[in-house]
Amino acid sequence: MSAPERIPARGVSAAELLRRGELVVRGRIPEASNAVLQCEVTYEGESLTCVYKPVAGERPLWDFPDGTLAEREVAAYEISEALGWGLVPPTVLREGPHGRGMCQLWVEAVPEAELLALVDAEEPAEGWKAVGFAEVGAGRTALLVHADDARLRRLAVFDAVINNSDRKGGHLLPGAGERLYGIDHGVTFHVDDKLRTLLWGWAGEPLTEEARTALGALEKRLAEGQPLAARLCELLTGAEVAALRGRISVLLTTGRHPEPSGEWPAIPWPPI
């Protein structure tokens, strides 16, 4: 299921349905490190499948002691919407069967879409960007590459803005209609540089004009007194909002995609 902007029958937005509908748990996603529940949400006869992550099921993280992962997930959605790129499925904070938590529209990935690959080569083929070499067993290495795809490039900029420390391959969901979504944004918005991603293929390259325009508009919407700034202050600490503004300023000043700092592992583990 791709994330619809509106539910056709009654004109209710997906976010509004997630916020106001009755939430019923259908199952648990067992491989997740925190409590992740698949649910059905129903409002005025319309139903959607969604993911519900209750705050009560979050595992404490020593380096993210303030706020909740659920609040960071919602903040990431707010930034995605403000950029105008629709990279994160509709996401809200609400009460549910296990207390307050994050509720996000379920997206089924298109299985044939190929965005990442390991290749036996020294350089990427046309249409691909190199990330680095990875051990594949028996003393062998392979080149990790990702598609030179405009959708991924937007996601790389988005991750730099939110300081995503966990952009794995499994967090990329190609949806219907050539949409691309990113999920699992709980470990984001740290005040220190913690960017870890598989999307380093554009590191050091100039930002696109589209990205510079979107970032400039986002910077204005995050100014003191603006509604978006006030909303983020409800979800993040003051220091985290200030660091967010700082990252956007750096991106606009340099006009380039960031490069690994060398002070933090650049690629998440496990990468997929």
mmCIF file of C-alpha atoms in Angstrom, residues 20-209:
data_model
loop_
_atom_site.group_PDB
_atom_site.id
_atom_site.type_symbol
_atom_site.label_atom_id
_atom_site.label_comp_id
_atom_site.label_asym_id
_atom_site.label_seq_id
_atom_site.Cartn_x
_atom_site.Cartn_y
_atom_site.Cartn_z
ATOM 1 C CA ARG A 20 -8.768 9.876 15.164
ATOM 2 C CA GLY A 21 -9.533 6.274 14.223
ATOM 3 C CA GLU A 22 -10.052 3.249 16.436
ATOM 4 C CA LEU A 23 -6.764 1.358 16.725
ATOM 5 C CA VAL A 24 -6.882 -2.460 16.886
ATOM 6 C CA VAL A 25 -3.705 -4.547 17.215
ATOM 7 C CA ARG A 26 -3.419 -7.348 14.625
ATOM 8 C CA GLY A 27 0.083 -8.633 15.375
ATOM 9 C CA ARG A 28 3.629 -7.884 16.444
ATOM 10 C CA ILE A 29 6.707 -7.465 14.259
ATOM 11 C CA PRO A 30 9.094 -9.799 16.137
ATOM 12 C CA GLU A 31 12.465 -8.785 14.632
ATOM 13 C CA ALA A 32 12.199 -5.185 15.862
ATOM 14 C CA SER A 33 14.374 -4.140 18.817
ATOM 15 C CA ASN A 34 11.494 -2.150 20.342
ATOM 16 C CA ALA A 35 7.793 -2.949 20.494
ATOM 17 C CA VAL A 36 6.388 -2.588 16.957
ATOM 18 C CA LEU A 37 2.764 -3.586 16.420
ATOM 19 C CA GLN A 38 0.869 -3.945 13.176
ATOM 20 C CA CYS A 39 -2.608 -2.510 13.589
ATOM 21 C CA GLU A 40 -5.780 -1.614 11.764
ATOM 22 C CA VAL A 41 -7.158 1.861 12.280
ATOM 23 C CA THR A 42 -10.780 2.623 11.389
ATOM 24 C CA TYR A 43 -12.603 5.931 11.236
ATOM 25 C CA GLU A 44 -16.123 6.519 9.881
ATOM 26 C CA GLY A 45 -16.075 3.298 7.906
ATOM 27 C CA GLU A 46 -12.609 3.794 6.392
ATOM 28 C CA SER A 47 -9.704 1.527 7.439
ATOM 29 C CA LEU A 48 -5.949 1.533 6.975
ATOM 30 C CA THR A 49 -3.137 -0.741 8.091
ATOM 31 C CA CYS A 50 -0.580 1.004 10.268
ATOM 32 C CA VAL A 51 2.392 0.549 12.568
ATOM 33 C CA TYR A 52 1.993 1.439 16.238
ATOM 34 C CA LYS A 53 5.078 1.888 18.432
ATOM 35 C CA PRO A 54 4.074 2.529 22.044
ATOM 36 C CA VAL A 55 6.462 4.580 24.162
ATOM 37 C CA ALA A 56 6.110 1.943 26.879
ATOM 38 C CA GLY A 57 7.799 -0.558 24.566
ATOM 39 C CA GLU A 58 10.880 1.559 23.851
ATOM 40 C CA ARG A 59 14.255 0.271 24.986
ATOM 41 C CA PRO A 60 16.255 3.012 26.779
ATOM 42 C CA LEU A 61 19.274 4.342 24.829
ATOM 43 C CA TRP A 62 22.196 5.879 26.695
ATOM 44 C CA ASP A 63 22.942 8.404 23.950
ATOM 45 C CA PHE A 64 19.310 9.493 23.482
ATOM 46 C CA PRO A 65 18.264 10.144 27.099
ATOM 47 C CA ASP A 66 15.823 12.993 26.347
ATOM 48 C CA GLY A 67 12.339 12.593 24.915
ATOM 49 C CA THR A 68 11.064 9.458 23.217
ATOM 50 C CA LEU A 69 11.767 7.617 19.988
ATOM 51 C CA ALA A 70 8.114 8.101 19.059
ATOM 52 C CA GLU A 71 8.456 11.882 19.275
ATOM 53 C CA ARG A 72 11.540 11.770 17.044
ATOM 54 C CA GLU A 73 9.667 9.689 14.484
ATOM 55 C CA VAL A 74 6.917 12.306 14.355
ATOM 56 C CA ALA A 75 9.470 15.134 14.154
ATOM 57 C CA ALA A 76 11.069 13.402 11.163
ATOM 58 C CA TYR A 77 7.664 13.263 9.454
ATOM 59 C CA GLU A 78 7.130 16.974 10.131
ATOM 60 C CA ILE A 79 10.482 17.788 8.503
ATOM 61 C CA SER A 80 9.733 15.544 5.518
ATOM 62 C CA GLU A 81 6.436 17.330 4.964
ATOM 63 C CA ALA A 82 8.046 20.755 5.360
ATOM 64 C CA LEU A 83 10.629 19.885 2.707
ATOM 65 C CA GLY A 84 7.766 18.961 0.389
ATOM 66 C CA TRP A 85 9.235 15.596 -0.546
ATOM 67 C CA GLY A 86 6.818 13.206 1.200
ATOM 68 C CA LEU A 87 9.612 10.828 2.180
ATOM 69 C CA VAL A 88 8.062 9.596 5.432
ATOM 70 C CA PRO A 89 4.653 7.900 5.575
ATOM 71 C CA PRO A 90 2.001 9.863 7.512
ATOM 72 C CA THR A 91 2.955 9.660 11.196
ATOM 73 C CA VAL A 92 1.161 10.904 14.323
ATOM 74 C CA LEU A 93 1.382 10.742 18.101
ATOM 75 C CA ARG A 94 -1.694 9.303 19.771
ATOM 76 C CA GLU A 95 -3.043 7.127 22.545
ATOM 77 C CA GLY A 96 -3.394 3.448 21.720
ATOM 78 C CA PRO A 97 -4.093 0.089 23.355
ATOM 79 C CA HIS A 98 -0.694 0.201 25.104
ATOM 80 C CA GLY A 99 -0.563 3.903 25.830
ATOM 81 C CA ARG A 100 0.848 6.891 23.993
ATOM 82 C CA GLY A 101 2.910 6.117 20.940
ATOM 83 C CA MET A 102 3.739 6.679 17.305
ATOM 84 C CA CYS A 103 1.246 5.569 14.658
ATOM 85 C CA GLN A 104 2.429 5.428 11.026
ATOM 86 C CA LEU A 105 0.780 4.342 7.807
ATOM 87 C CA TRP A 106 1.902 0.863 6.720
ATOM 88 C CA VAL A 107 3.715 0.808 3.359
ATOM 89 C CA GLU A 108 4.243 -2.354 1.329
ATOM 90 C CA ALA A 109 7.569 -2.210 -0.512
ATOM 91 C CA VAL A 110 7.660 -2.935 -4.241
ATOM 92 C CA PRO A 111 9.816 -6.113 -4.274
ATOM 93 C CA GLU A 112 11.383 -5.726 -7.724
ATOM 94 C CA ALA A 113 12.830 -2.272 -7.021
ATOM 95 C CA GLU A 114 16.628 -2.476 -6.632
ATOM 96 C CA LEU A 115 18.298 0.383 -4.788
ATOM 97 C CA LEU A 116 21.331 -1.299 -3.156
ATOM 98 C CA ALA A 117 23.737 -3.959 -4.393
ATOM 99 C CA LEU A 118 27.070 -5.670 -3.725
ATOM 100 C CA VAL A 119 29.111 -5.966 -6.920
ATOM 101 C CA ASP A 120 32.386 -7.667 -7.786
ATOM 102 C CA ALA A 121 34.043 -4.566 -9.241
ATOM 103 C CA GLU A 122 36.388 -1.726 -8.367
ATOM 104 C CA GLU A 123 34.097 1.026 -9.664
ATOM 105 C CA PRO A 124 30.302 1.347 -9.840
ATOM 106 C CA ALA A 125 28.524 0.838 -13.144
ATOM 107 C CA GLU A 126 26.661 3.669 -14.833
ATOM 108 C CA GLY A 127 23.599 4.635 -12.828
ATOM 109 C CA TRP A 128 25.149 3.583 -9.498
ATOM 110 C CA LYS A 129 27.141 5.348 -6.764
ATOM 111 C CA ALA A 130 29.854 3.731 -4.646
ATOM 112 C CA VAL A 131 29.529 3.586 -0.865
ATOM 113 C CA GLY A 132 32.610 1.485 -0.027
ATOM 114 C CA PHE A 133 34.001 -2.020 0.128
ATOM 115 C CA ALA A 134 32.458 -4.631 2.391
ATOM 116 C CA GLU A 135 33.670 -8.043 3.539
ATOM 117 C CA VAL A 136 31.520 -10.821 2.098
ATOM 118 C CA GLY A 137 33.290 -13.853 3.580
ATOM 119 C CA ALA A 138 36.247 -16.097 2.809
ATOM 120 C CA GLY A 139 38.548 -13.094 2.724
ATOM 121 C CA ARG A 140 36.648 -11.553 -0.173
ATOM 122 C CA THR A 141 35.329 -8.023 -0.502
ATOM 123 C CA ALA A 142 32.664 -6.522 -2.723
ATOM 124 C CA LEU A 143 31.759 -2.965 -3.606
ATOM 125 C CA LEU A 144 28.610 -1.693 -1.923
ATOM 126 C CA VAL A 145 26.678 0.590 -4.276
ATOM 127 C CA HIS A 146 23.361 2.388 -4.313
ATOM 128 C CA ALA A 147 21.320 3.626 -7.230
ATOM 129 C CA ASP A 148 22.034 7.107 -8.577
ATOM 130 C CA ASP A 149 18.384 7.904 -8.015
ATOM 131 C CA ALA A 150 16.865 11.354 -7.423
ATOM 132 C CA ARG A 151 14.558 9.907 -4.759
ATOM 133 C CA LEU A 152 17.505 8.474 -2.824
ATOM 134 C CA ARG A 153 19.341 11.776 -3.193
ATOM 135 C CA ARG A 154 16.474 13.623 -1.546
ATOM 136 C CA LEU A 155 16.550 11.048 1.238
ATOM 137 C CA ALA A 156 20.300 11.611 1.696
ATOM 138 C CA VAL A 157 19.649 15.339 2.179
ATOM 139 C CA PHE A 158 16.758 14.613 4.530
ATOM 140 C CA ASP A 159 18.968 12.311 6.616
ATOM 141 C CA ALA A 160 21.648 14.996 6.859
ATOM 142 C CA VAL A 161 19.030 17.434 8.141
ATOM 143 C CA ILE A 162 17.594 15.113 10.798
ATOM 144 C CA ASN A 163 21.022 13.646 11.668
ATOM 145 C CA ASN A 164 19.858 10.089 11.044
ATOM 146 C CA SER A 165 22.148 7.606 12.782
ATOM 147 C CA ASP A 166 20.536 4.478 11.319
ATOM 148 C CA ARG A 167 19.785 4.649 7.580
ATOM 149 C CA LYS A 168 19.882 0.951 6.727
ATOM 150 C CA GLY A 169 18.829 -0.758 3.529
ATOM 151 C CA GLY A 170 15.806 -2.265 5.246
ATOM 152 C CA HIS A 171 14.572 1.238 6.060
ATOM 153 C CA LEU A 172 14.131 2.072 2.355
ATOM 154 C CA LEU A 173 10.663 1.242 1.035
ATOM 155 C CA PRO A 174 10.018 1.760 -2.683
ATOM 156 C CA GLY A 175 6.264 2.216 -2.907
ATOM 157 C CA ALA A 176 3.685 2.140 -5.655
ATOM 158 C CA GLY A 177 3.779 4.838 -8.310
ATOM 159 C CA GLU A 178 7.581 5.261 -8.047
ATOM 160 C CA ARG A 179 7.284 6.659 -4.532
ATOM 161 C CA LEU A 180 10.129 6.080 -2.092
ATOM 162 C CA TYR A 181 9.682 6.121 1.664
ATOM 163 C CA GLY A 182 12.079 6.035 4.576
ATOM 164 C CA ILE A 183 11.029 4.540 7.913
ATOM 165 C CA ASP A 184 12.444 4.014 11.440
ATOM 166 C CA HIS A 185 13.541 7.507 12.460
ATOM 167 C CA GLY A 186 13.704 7.070 16.222
ATOM 168 C CA VAL A 187 17.462 7.701 16.542
ATOM 169 C CA THR A 188 17.607 11.131 14.964
ATOM 170 C CA PHE A 189 18.050 14.824 15.841
ATOM 171 C CA HIS A 190 21.026 14.299 18.172
ATOM 172 C CA VAL A 191 23.002 17.465 18.915
ATOM 173 C CA ASP A 192 26.282 15.706 17.944
ATOM 174 C CA ASP A 193 27.123 14.565 14.418
ATOM 175 C CA LYS A 194 25.888 10.969 14.307
ATOM 176 C CA LEU A 195 25.035 10.588 10.626
ATOM 177 C CA ARG A 196 25.288 6.904 9.677
ATOM 178 C CA THR A 197 23.918 5.890 6.324
ATOM 179 C CA LEU A 198 24.286 3.706 3.265
ATOM 180 C CA LEU A 199 23.685 6.759 1.062
ATOM 181 C CA TRP A 200 27.197 8.248 0.979
ATOM 182 C CA GLY A 201 27.424 8.104 -2.816
ATOM 183 C CA TRP A 202 26.987 11.884 -3.162
ATOM 184 C CA ALA A 203 29.315 12.802 -0.267
ATOM 185 C CA GLY A 204 31.068 16.091 -1.029
ATOM 186 C CA GLU A 205 29.107 16.705 -4.230
ATOM 187 C CA PRO A 206 27.132 19.939 -4.780
ATOM 188 C CA LEU A 207 23.531 19.910 -3.658
ATOM 189 C CA THR A 208 20.917 20.064 -6.384
ATOM 190 C CA GLU A 209 19.069 23.323 -6.977
#
